[in-house]
Coordinates of N, CA, C and O in Angstrom, one line a residue:
M890 N -27.7 -87.3 90.6 CA -27.4 -86.1 89.8 C -25.9 -86.1 89.6 O -25.1 -86.5 90.4
S891 N -25.5 -85.5 88.5 CA -24.1 -85.4 88.1 C -23.4 -84.3 88.9 O -24.1 -83.4 89.5
N892 N -22.1 -84.3 88.9 CA -21.4 -83.2 89.6 C -21.7 -81.8 89.0 O -21.8 -80.8 89.7
I893 N -21.9 -81.8 87.7 CA -22.2 -80.5 87.0 C -23.6 -80.1 87.5 O -23.8 -78.9 87.8
E894 N -24.6 -81.0 87.6 CA -25.9 -80.6 88.0 C -25.9 -80.1 89.5 O -26.5 -79.1 89.8
L895 N -25.1 -80.8 90.3 CA -25.0 -80.4 91.7 C -24.3 -79.0 91.8 O -24.7 -78.2 92.6
K896 N -23.3 -78.8 91.0 CA -22.6 -77.6 91.0 C -23.6 -76.5 90.6 O -23.6 -75.4 91.1
G897 N -24.4 -76.8 89.6 CA -25.4 -75.8 89.2 C -26.4 -75.5 90.2 O -26.8 -74.4 90.4
L898 N -26.8 -76.5 91.1 CA -27.7 -76.2 92.2 C -27.1 -75.3 93.2 O -27.8 -74.3 93.6
S899 N -25.9 -75.5 93.6 CA -25.2 -74.6 94.6 C -25.0 -73.2 94.0 O -25.2 -72.3 94.7
E900 N -24.7 -73.2 92.7 CA -24.5 -71.8 92.1 C -25.8 -71.1 92.1 O -25.8 -69.9 92.4
A901 N -26.9 -71.8 91.7 CA -28.2 -71.1 91.6 C -28.6 -70.6 93.0 O -29.1 -69.5 93.2
A902 N -28.5 -71.4 94.0 CA -28.8 -71.0 95.4 C -28.0 -69.8 95.9 O -28.6 -68.9 96.5
A903 N -26.7 -69.9 95.6 CA -25.9 -68.8 96.0 C -26.1 -67.5 95.3 O -25.9 -66.4 95.9
S904 N -26.6 -67.5 94.1 CA -26.8 -66.3 93.3 C -28.1 -65.6 93.5 O -28.4 -64.6 93.0
G905 N -29.0 -66.2 94.4 CA -30.3 -65.6 94.6 C -31.3 -65.9 93.5 O -32.3 -65.2 93.5
L906 N -31.0 -66.8 92.7 CA -32.0 -67.2 91.7 C -33.2 -67.8 92.3 O -33.2 -68.4 93.4
P907 N -34.4 -67.8 91.6 CA -35.6 -68.4 92.2 C -35.3 -69.9 92.4 O -34.5 -70.5 91.6
P908 N -35.8 -70.5 93.4 CA -35.5 -72.0 93.7 C -36.3 -72.9 92.8 O -37.1 -73.8 93.3
V909 N -36.2 -72.8 91.5 CA -36.9 -73.6 90.6 C -36.7 -75.1 90.8 O -37.6 -75.9 90.5
H910 N -35.5 -75.5 91.3 CA -35.2 -76.9 91.6 C -36.1 -77.5 92.7 O -36.2 -78.7 92.9
T911 N -36.8 -76.6 93.5 CA -37.7 -77.1 94.5 C -39.1 -77.1 94.1 O -40.0 -77.6 94.8
W912 N -39.4 -76.6 92.9 CA -40.8 -76.5 92.5 C -41.2 -77.7 91.7 O -40.4 -78.2 90.9
A913 N -42.4 -78.2 91.8 CA -42.9 -79.3 91.1 C -44.3 -79.1 90.5 O -45.2 -79.8 90.8
P914 N -44.4 -78.0 89.7 CA -45.7 -77.7 89.2 C -46.2 -78.7 88.1 O -45.4 -79.4 87.5
P915 N -47.5 -78.7 87.8 CA -48.0 -79.6 86.7 C -47.6 -79.0 85.4 O -47.5 -77.8 85.2
F916 N -47.4 -79.9 84.4 CA -47.1 -79.5 83.0 C -48.4 -78.9 82.4 O -49.5 -79.5 82.5
C917 N -48.3 -77.7 81.9 CA -49.5 -77.0 81.3 C -49.5 -76.9 79.8 O -50.3 -76.2 79.3
G918 N -48.5 -77.5 79.1 CA -48.5 -77.5 77.7 C -47.3 -76.7 77.1 O -46.4 -76.3 77.8
D919 N -47.3 -76.5 75.8 CA -46.3 -75.8 75.1 C -46.7 -74.4 74.9 O -47.8 -74.1 74.7
I920 N -45.7 -73.5 74.8 CA -45.9 -72.1 74.4 C -45.0 -71.8 73.2 O -44.0 -72.5 73.0
D921 N -45.4 -70.9 72.4 CA -44.6 -70.5 71.2 C -43.4 -69.6 71.6 O -43.5 -68.4 71.3
M922 N -42.4 -70.2 72.2 CA -41.2 -69.5 72.6 C -40.0 -70.4 72.1 O -40.0 -71.6 72.4
V923 N -39.1 -69.7 71.4 CA -37.9 -70.4 70.9 C -36.7 -69.6 71.3 O -36.6 -68.4 71.2
I924 N -35.6 -70.3 71.8 CA -34.3 -69.7 72.0 C -33.5 -70.2 70.8 O -33.2 -71.4 70.6
K925 N -33.2 -69.2 69.9 CA -32.5 -69.5 68.7 C -31.0 -69.9 68.9 O -30.5 -69.6 70.0
A926 N -30.4 -70.6 67.9 CA -29.0 -71.0 68.1 C -28.0 -69.9 68.2 O -26.9 -70.0 68.7
N927 N -28.5 -68.6 67.8 CA -27.6 -67.5 68.0 C -27.8 -66.7 69.3 O -27.3 -65.7 69.5
G928 N -28.6 -67.3 70.2 CA -28.9 -66.7 71.5 C -30.1 -65.8 71.6 O -30.4 -65.4 72.7
E929 N -30.8 -65.6 70.5 CA -32.0 -64.7 70.5 C -33.1 -65.5 71.1 O -33.3 -66.7 70.8
W930 N -34.0 -64.8 71.9 CA -35.2 -65.4 72.4 C -36.3 -64.8 71.6 O -36.4 -63.6 71.4
C931 N -37.2 -65.7 71.1 CA -38.4 -65.3 70.3 C -39.7 -65.8 70.9 O -39.7 -66.9 71.4
H932 N -40.7 -65.0 70.8 CA -42.0 -65.4 71.2 C -43.0 -65.1 70.1 O -43.0 -64.0 69.5
E933 N -43.8 -66.1 69.7 CA -44.8 -66.0 68.6 C -44.1 -65.5 67.4 O -44.7 -64.6 66.7
G934 N -42.9 -65.9 67.1 CA -42.2 -65.5 65.8 C -41.4 -64.2 65.9 O -40.7 -63.9 65.0
G935 N -41.6 -63.4 66.9 CA -40.9 -62.2 67.0 C -39.8 -62.2 68.1 O -40.0 -62.8 69.1
K936 N -38.7 -61.5 67.8 CA -37.6 -61.4 68.8 C -38.1 -60.6 70.0 O -38.7 -59.6 69.9
I937 N -37.7 -61.2 71.2 CA -38.0 -60.4 72.5 C -36.9 -59.4 72.6 O -35.7 -59.8 72.7
K938 N -37.2 -58.1 72.5 CA -36.2 -57.1 72.4 C -35.8 -56.5 73.7 O -34.7 -56.0 73.8
R939 N -36.6 -56.7 74.7 CA -36.3 -56.2 76.1 C -35.4 -57.2 76.8 O -35.8 -58.3 77.1
S940 N -34.1 -56.8 77.0 CA -33.2 -57.7 77.6 C -33.6 -58.1 79.0 O -33.4 -59.2 79.5
S941 N -34.3 -57.2 79.7 CA -34.8 -57.5 81.1 C -35.8 -58.6 81.0 O -35.9 -59.5 82.0
M942 N -36.6 -58.7 80.0 CA -37.6 -59.8 79.8 C -36.9 -61.1 79.6 O -37.2 -62.2 80.2
V943 N -35.9 -61.1 78.7 CA -35.1 -62.3 78.5 C -34.4 -62.8 79.8 O -34.5 -64.0 80.1
T944 N -33.8 -61.9 80.5 CA -33.2 -62.2 81.8 C -34.2 -62.8 82.8 O -33.9 -63.8 83.4
M945 N -35.4 -62.2 82.8 CA -36.4 -62.7 83.7 C -36.8 -64.2 83.4 O -36.8 -65.1 84.2
F946 N -37.0 -64.4 82.1 CA -37.4 -65.8 81.6 C -36.2 -66.7 81.9 O -36.4 -67.9 82.3
S947 N -35.0 -66.3 81.7 CA -33.8 -67.2 81.9 C -33.7 -67.6 83.4 O -33.2 -68.7 83.7
R948 N -34.2 -66.8 84.3 CA -34.1 -67.2 85.7 C -35.1 -68.3 86.1 O -34.9 -68.9 87.2
I949 N -36.1 -68.5 85.3 CA -37.1 -69.6 85.6 C -37.0 -70.7 84.6 O -37.9 -71.5 84.5
L950 N -35.9 -70.8 83.9 CA -35.7 -71.9 82.9 C -35.2 -73.1 83.6 O -34.4 -73.1 84.5
W951 N -35.8 -74.2 83.2 CA -35.6 -75.5 83.8 C -35.3 -76.5 82.7 O -35.9 -76.5 81.6
F952 N -34.4 -77.5 82.9 CA -34.0 -78.5 82.0 C -34.3 -79.9 82.6 O -33.9 -80.2 83.7
E953 N -35.1 -80.7 81.8 CA -35.5 -82.0 82.3 C -35.7 -82.9 81.2 O -36.4 -82.6 80.2
N954 N -35.0 -84.1 81.2 CA -35.1 -85.1 80.2 C -34.9 -84.6 78.8 O -35.7 -84.9 77.9
G955 N -33.9 -83.7 78.6 CA -33.6 -83.2 77.3 C -34.5 -82.1 76.8 O -34.4 -81.7 75.6
E956 N -35.4 -81.6 77.6 CA -36.3 -80.5 77.2 C -36.2 -79.3 78.2 O -35.8 -79.5 79.3
H957 N -36.6 -78.2 77.6 CA -36.5 -76.9 78.4 C -37.9 -76.4 78.7 O -38.8 -76.5 77.9
F958 N -38.1 -75.9 80.0 CA -39.4 -75.4 80.4 C -39.2 -74.1 81.2 O -38.1 -73.9 81.8
L959 N -40.2 -73.3 81.1 CA -40.3 -72.2 82.0 C -41.2 -72.6 83.2 O -42.3 -73.2 82.9
V960 N -40.8 -72.4 84.4 CA -41.5 -72.9 85.6 C -41.8 -71.8 86.6 O -41.0 -70.9 86.7
T961 N -42.9 -71.9 87.2 CA -43.3 -71.1 88.4 C -43.7 -72.1 89.4 O -43.8 -73.3 89.1
P962 N -44.0 -71.6 90.6 CA -44.5 -72.6 91.6 C -45.8 -73.3 91.2 O -46.2 -74.4 91.7
V963 N -46.6 -72.7 90.2 CA -47.9 -73.3 89.9 C -48.0 -73.8 88.5 O -49.0 -74.5 88.1
E964 N -47.1 -73.5 87.6 CA -47.2 -74.1 86.2 C -45.8 -74.3 85.6 O -44.8 -73.7 86.0
K965 N -45.8 -75.2 84.6 CA -44.6 -75.6 83.9 C -45.0 -75.6 82.4 O -45.9 -76.4 82.0
V966 N -44.3 -74.8 81.5 CA -44.6 -74.8 80.1 C -43.3 -75.1 79.3 O -42.3 -74.6 79.7
R967 N -43.5 -75.9 78.3 CA -42.3 -76.3 77.5 C -42.1 -75.2 76.4 O -43.0 -74.7 75.8
I968 N -40.8 -74.9 76.2 CA -40.3 -74.0 75.2 C -39.3 -74.8 74.3 O -38.8 -75.9 74.7
Q969 N -39.0 -74.3 73.2 CA -38.0 -74.9 72.3 C -36.7 -74.2 72.4 O -36.6 -73.0 72.5
V970 N -35.6 -75.0 72.3 CA -34.3 -74.4 72.3 C -33.5 -75.1 71.2 O -33.4 -76.3 71.1
E971 N -33.0 -74.2 70.2 CA -32.4 -74.8 69.0 C -31.0 -75.4 69.4 O -30.7 -76.5 68.8
D972 N -30.3 -74.8 70.2 CA -28.9 -75.3 70.6 C -28.7 -75.1 72.1 O -29.0 -76.0 72.8
A973 N -28.2 -74.0 72.5 CA -28.0 -73.8 74.0 C -28.9 -72.6 74.4 O -29.0 -71.6 73.7
P974 N -29.4 -72.7 75.6 CA -30.3 -71.6 76.0 C -29.6 -70.3 76.5 O -30.2 -69.3 76.6
F975 N -28.3 -70.5 76.8 CA -27.5 -69.3 77.2 C -26.4 -69.0 76.2 O -25.9 -69.9 75.5
F976 N -26.0 -67.8 76.2 CA -25.0 -67.3 75.2 C -24.0 -66.4 76.0 O -24.3 -65.4 76.6
I977 N -22.7 -66.9 75.9 CA -21.6 -66.1 76.5 C -21.1 -65.0 75.6 O -20.7 -65.3 74.5
N978 N -21.2 -63.8 76.0 CA -20.8 -62.7 75.2 C -19.7 -61.8 75.7 O -19.2 -60.9 75.1
R979 N -19.2 -62.1 77.0 CA -18.1 -61.4 77.5 C -17.2 -62.3 78.4 O -17.7 -63.3 78.9
W980 N -16.0 -61.9 78.6 CA -15.1 -62.7 79.4 C -13.9 -61.8 79.9 O -13.7 -60.7 79.4
Q981 N -13.3 -62.3 80.9 CA -12.1 -61.6 81.4 C -11.3 -62.5 82.3 O -11.8 -63.5 82.8
W982 N -10.0 -62.2 82.5 CA -9.2 -63.0 83.4 C -9.5 -62.5 84.8 O -9.5 -61.3 85.0
V983 N -9.5 -63.4 85.8 CA -9.7 -63.0 87.2 C -8.7 -63.9 88.0 O -8.3 -65.0 87.6
E984 N -8.3 -63.4 89.2 CA -7.5 -64.2 90.1 C -8.4 -64.9 91.1 O -9.4 -64.3 91.6
T985 N -8.2 -66.2 91.3 CA -8.9 -67.0 92.3 C -8.0 -67.7 93.2 O -6.7 -67.6 93.0
E986 N -8.5 -68.3 94.2 CA -7.6 -69.1 95.1 C -7.0 -70.2 94.4 O -6.0 -70.8 94.9
Y987 N -7.5 -70.6 93.2 CA -6.9 -71.7 92.4 C -6.0 -71.2 91.3 O -5.6 -72.0 90.5
G988 N -5.7 -69.9 91.3 CA -4.9 -69.3 90.2 C -5.8 -68.5 89.2 O -7.0 -68.4 89.4
R989 N -5.1 -68.1 88.2 CA -5.8 -67.3 87.2 C -6.9 -68.1 86.5 O -6.7 -69.3 86.2
A990 N -8.0 -67.4 86.3 CA -9.2 -68.1 85.7 C -9.9 -67.2 84.8 O -9.8 -66.0 84.9
I991 N -10.7 -67.8 83.9 CA -11.5 -67.1 83.0 C -12.9 -66.9 83.6 O -13.6 -67.9 84.0
E992 N -13.4 -65.7 83.6 CA -14.7 -65.4 84.1 C -15.6 -65.1 82.9 O -15.3 -64.2 82.1
F993 N -16.6 -65.8 82.7 CA -17.6 -65.7 81.6 C -18.8 -64.9 82.0 O -19.3 -65.1 83.2
T994 N -19.4 -64.1 81.2 CA -20.7 -63.5 81.5 C -21.6 -63.8 80.3 O -21.2 -63.6 79.1
T995 N -22.8 -64.2 80.6 CA -23.8 -64.5 79.6 C -24.6 -63.2 79.2 O -24.5 -62.2 79.9
Q996 N -25.4 -63.4 78.1 CA -26.2 -62.2 77.7 C -27.3 -61.9 78.8 O -27.9 -60.9 78.7
T997 N -27.5 -62.9 79.7 CA -28.5 -62.6 80.8 C -27.8 -62.3 82.1 O -28.4 -62.4 83.1
E998 N -26.6 -61.9 82.0 CA -25.8 -61.4 83.2 C -25.5 -62.5 84.2 O -25.2 -62.2 85.3
D999 N -25.5 -63.8 83.8 CA -25.0 -64.9 84.6 C -23.5 -64.8 84.6 O -22.9 -64.6 83.5
V1000 N -22.8 -64.9 85.7 CA -21.3 -64.9 85.8 C -20.8 -66.2 86.2 O -21.3 -66.7 87.3
L1001 N -19.9 -66.8 85.4 CA -19.4 -68.1 85.7 C -17.9 -68.1 85.7 O -17.3 -67.4 84.8
V1002 N -17.2 -68.8 86.6 CA -15.7 -68.9 86.5 C -15.4 -70.3 86.1 O -15.7 -71.3 86.7
L1003 N -14.7 -70.3 84.9 CA -14.3 -71.6 84.4 C -13.3 -72.4 85.3 O -12.3 -71.8 85.8
G1004 N -13.7 -73.6 85.6 CA -12.9 -74.4 86.6 C -13.5 -74.4 88.0 O -13.1 -75.2 88.8
I1005 N -14.3 -73.4 88.3 CA -15.0 -73.3 89.6 C -16.5 -73.5 89.5 O -17.1 -74.4 90.1
D1006 N -17.1 -72.6 88.7 CA -18.6 -72.7 88.5 C -19.0 -73.5 87.3 O -20.2 -73.8 87.1
C1007 N -18.1 -73.7 86.4 CA -18.5 -74.4 85.1 C -17.3 -75.1 84.5 O -16.2 -74.9 84.9
D1008 N -17.6 -75.9 83.5 CA -16.6 -76.6 82.7 C -16.8 -76.3 81.3 O -17.9 -75.8 80.9
M1009 N -15.8 -76.5 80.4 CA -15.9 -76.2 79.0 C -15.6 -77.4 78.2 O -14.8 -78.2 78.5
W1010 N -16.2 -77.5 77.0 CA -16.0 -78.6 76.1 C -16.4 -78.1 74.7 O -17.0 -77.1 74.5
M1011 N -15.9 -78.9 73.7 CA -16.3 -78.7 72.3 C -17.3 -79.8 71.9 O -17.2 -80.9 72.3
D1012 N -18.3 -79.4 71.1 CA -19.3 -80.3 70.7 C -19.9 -79.8 69.3 O -19.5 -78.7 68.9
F1013 N -20.7 -80.6 68.7 CA -21.2 -80.2 67.4 C -22.6 -79.8 67.4 O -23.4 -80.4 68.1
Y1014 N -22.9 -78.8 66.6 CA -24.3 -78.4 66.3 C -24.4 -78.2 64.8 O -23.7 -77.4 64.2
K1015 N -25.2 -79.1 64.2 CA -25.4 -79.0 62.8 C -24.1 -79.1 62.0 O -23.8 -78.2 61.2
E1016 N -23.3 -80.0 62.4 CA -22.0 -80.3 61.7 C -20.9 -79.2 62.0 O -19.9 -79.2 61.4
E1017 N -21.2 -78.2 62.8 CA -20.2 -77.2 63.2 C -19.8 -77.4 64.6 O -20.6 -77.5 65.5
E1018 N -18.5 -77.5 64.8 CA -17.9 -77.7 66.2 C -18.0 -76.3 66.9 O -17.5 -75.3 66.3
R1019 N -18.5 -76.3 68.1 CA -18.7 -75.1 68.8 C -18.3 -75.3 70.3 O -18.4 -76.4 70.8
P1020 N -17.9 -74.2 71.0 CA -17.5 -74.3 72.4 C -18.7 -74.1 73.3 O -19.5 -73.2 73.1
Y1021 N -18.8 -74.8 74.4 CA -19.9 -74.7 75.4 C -19.3 -74.7 76.8 O -18.2 -75.2 77.0
V1022 N -20.0 -74.1 77.7 CA -19.8 -74.3 79.1 C -21.0 -74.7 79.8 O -22.1 -74.5 79.4
S1023 N -20.8 -75.4 80.9 CA -21.9 -75.9 81.7 C -22.6 -74.8 82.5 O -21.9 -73.8 82.9
M1024 N -23.9 -74.9 82.7 CA -24.7 -73.9 83.4 C -25.5 -74.7 84.5 O -25.5 -75.9 84.6
R1025 N -26.3 -73.9 85.2 CA -27.1 -74.5 86.3 C -28.1 -75.5 85.7 O -28.6 -75.4 84.6
Y1026 N -28.5 -76.5 86.5 CA -29.5 -77.5 86.3 C -29.2 -78.3 85.0 O -30.1 -78.8 84.4
G1027 N -27.9 -78.5 84.7 CA -27.6 -79.3 83.6 C -27.7 -78.6 82.2 O -27.5 -79.3 81.2
M1028 N -27.9 -77.3 82.2 CA -28.0 -76.6 80.9 C -26.6 -76.2 80.5 O -25.7 -76.4 81.2
K1029 N -26.6 -75.6 79.3 CA -25.3 -75.2 78.8 C -25.4 -73.8 78.1 O -26.5 -73.4 77.8
A1030 N -24.2 -73.2 78.0 CA -24.1 -71.9 77.3 C -23.2 -72.0 76.1 O -22.1 -72.7 76.3
L1031 N -23.5 -71.5 75.0 CA -22.7 -71.4 73.9 C -21.7 -70.2 74.1 O -22.1 -69.1 74.5
V1032 N -20.4 -70.5 73.9 CA -19.4 -69.4 73.9 C -19.4 -68.7 72.6 O -19.2 -69.3 71.6
G1033 N -19.7 -67.4 72.7 CA -19.8 -66.6 71.5 C -18.4 -66.6 70.7 O -17.4 -66.8 71.3
R1034 N -18.5 -66.5 69.4 CA -17.4 -66.6 68.5 C -16.3 -65.6 68.9 O -15.1 -65.9 69.0
N1035 N -16.8 -64.3 69.2 CA -15.8 -63.3 69.6 C -15.1 -63.7 70.9 O -13.9 -63.4 71.0
V1036 N -15.8 -64.2 71.8 CA -15.2 -64.7 73.1 C -14.2 -65.8 72.8 O -13.1 -65.8 73.3
F1037 N -14.6 -66.8 72.0 CA -13.8 -67.9 71.8 C -12.5 -67.5 71.1 O -11.4 -68.0 71.4
Y1038 N -12.6 -66.7 70.1 CA -11.4 -66.2 69.4 C -10.5 -65.5 70.3 O -9.2 -65.6 70.2
A1039 N -11.0 -64.7 71.2 CA -10.2 -63.9 72.2 C -9.4 -64.9 73.1 O -8.2 -64.7 73.4
I1040 N -10.1 -65.9 73.6 CA -9.4 -66.8 74.6 C -8.5 -67.8 73.8 O -7.6 -68.3 74.4
A1041 N -8.7 -67.9 72.5 CA -7.8 -68.8 71.7 C -6.4 -68.3 71.7 O -5.5 -69.0 71.5
E1042 N -6.2 -67.0 71.9 CA -4.9 -66.4 72.0 C -4.1 -67.0 73.2 O -2.9 -66.8 73.2
Y1043 N -4.8 -67.6 74.1 CA -4.2 -68.1 75.3 C -4.1 -69.6 75.3 O -3.8 -70.2 76.3
L1044 N -4.3 -70.2 74.2 CA -4.2 -71.7 74.1 C -2.8 -72.1 74.4 O -1.8 -71.5 74.0
T1045 N -2.7 -73.3 75.0 CA -1.4 -73.9 75.4 C -1.6 -75.4 75.3 O -2.7 -75.9 75.2
Q1046 N -0.4 -76.0 75.3 CA -0.5 -77.5 75.3 C -1.1 -78.0 76.7 O -0.6 -77.6 77.7
V1047 N -2.1 -78.9 76.6 CA -2.7 -79.4 77.8 C -2.9 -80.9 77.7 O -3.0 -81.4 76.6
A1048 N -3.0 -81.5 78.9 CA -3.3 -82.9 79.0 C -4.6 -83.0 79.8 O -4.6 -82.4 80.9
A1049 N -5.6 -83.6 79.3 CA -6.9 -83.7 80.0 C -7.4 -85.2 79.9 O -6.8 -86.0 79.2
P1050 N -8.4 -85.6 80.7 CA -8.8 -86.9 80.6 C -9.2 -87.4 79.2 O -9.0 -88.6 78.9
E1051 N -9.6 -86.5 78.3 CA -10.0 -86.9 77.0 C -8.8 -87.0 76.0 O -9.0 -87.5 74.9
G1052 N -7.7 -86.6 76.5 CA -6.5 -86.7 75.6 C -5.6 -85.4 75.8 O -5.7 -84.7 76.7
S1053 N -4.7 -85.2 74.8 CA -3.8 -84.1 74.9 C -4.0 -83.3 73.6 O -4.4 -83.8 72.6
G1054 N -3.6 -82.0 73.7 CA -3.6 -81.1 72.5 C -3.6 -79.7 73.0 O -3.0 -79.4 74.1
M1055 N -4.2 -78.8 72.3 CA -4.2 -77.4 72.6 C -5.5 -77.1 73.4 O -6.6 -77.6 73.1
G1056 N -5.3 -76.3 74.5 CA -6.5 -76.0 75.3 C -6.2 -74.8 76.2 O -5.2 -74.0 75.9
I1057 N -7.0 -74.7 77.2 CA -6.9 -73.5 78.1 C -6.8 -74.0 79.5 O -7.4 -75.1 79.8
I1058 N -6.1 -73.3 80.4 CA -6.0 -73.7 81.8 C -6.7 -72.5 82.5 O -6.3 -71.4 82.4
S1059 N -7.6 -72.9 83.4 CA -8.4 -71.9 84.2 C -8.6 -72.5 85.5 O -9.1 -73.6 85.7
A1060 N -8.3 -71.7 86.6 CA -8.4 -72.1 88.0 C -7.7 -73.5 88.2 O -8.2 -74.3 88.9
G1061 N -6.6 -73.7 87.5 CA -5.8 -74.9 87.7 C -6.3 -76.1 87.0 O -5.8 -77.2 87.1
K1062 N -7.4 -76.0 86.2 CA -8.0 -77.1 85.5 C -7.7 -76.9 84.0 O -7.7 -75.8 83.4
S1063 N -7.4 -78.0 83.3 CA -7.1 -78.0 81.9 C -8.3 -78.4 81.1 O -9.0 -79.4 81.4
Y1064 N -8.6 -77.6 80.0 CA -9.7 -77.9 79.1 C -9.2 -78.1 77.7 O -8.6 -77.2 77.1
L1065 N -9.3 -79.3 77.2 CA -8.9 -79.6 75.8 C -9.8 -79.1 74.8 O -11.0 -79.4 74.8
L1066 N -9.4 -78.2 73.9 CA -10.2 -77.6 72.9 C -9.9 -78.1 71.5 O -10.8 -78.0 70.6
M1067 N -8.7 -78.5 71.3 CA -8.2 -79.0 70.0 C -7.3 -80.2 70.2 O -6.2 -80.1 70.6
Q1068 N -7.9 -81.4 70.0 CA -7.2 -82.7 70.3 C -6.2 -83.0 69.2 O -6.4 -82.7 68.1
E1069 N -5.0 -83.5 69.7 CA -4.0 -83.9 68.8 C -4.5 -85.1 68.0 O -5.2 -86.0 68.6
T1070 N -4.1 -85.2 66.7 CA -4.5 -86.4 66.0 C -3.4 -87.3 65.6 O -2.3 -87.0 65.8

């Protein structure tokens, strides 16, 4: 397992999430559920409007071999995810033992501290470069445009393993968001 996956396991255990990483139910097929690229969850073509239902489903979401599943102790069903299964819609600065850090909150009320609970990177979805952060079990969250624009005000010159350019420093770690050319 990678460090991000291990970090995700400890985060999940500490947060009181169901222990889906310990379950090994049989695969029961596909269900007509899609997590859209904009963060909306849909079932049988209709948007799931109750946020508590979306949050409940997000707690039993599992990522394996590039596919997403809802799992219980007795069954495992595959769902479709267009881009990222989680969507970050809020943020704030917090003080940590490692210095000032960005705290992200997802639409399902997961709270992550950049540099401690998650890492951030830029990647492409359908030819559009988008910001992501790591989540539990190797999953990722899309950083909402409003959040990204707000933290962009704090961009500074950084040097990271990928190179140097403009980025953000959180909990003492540098994240390159715009590489120098």
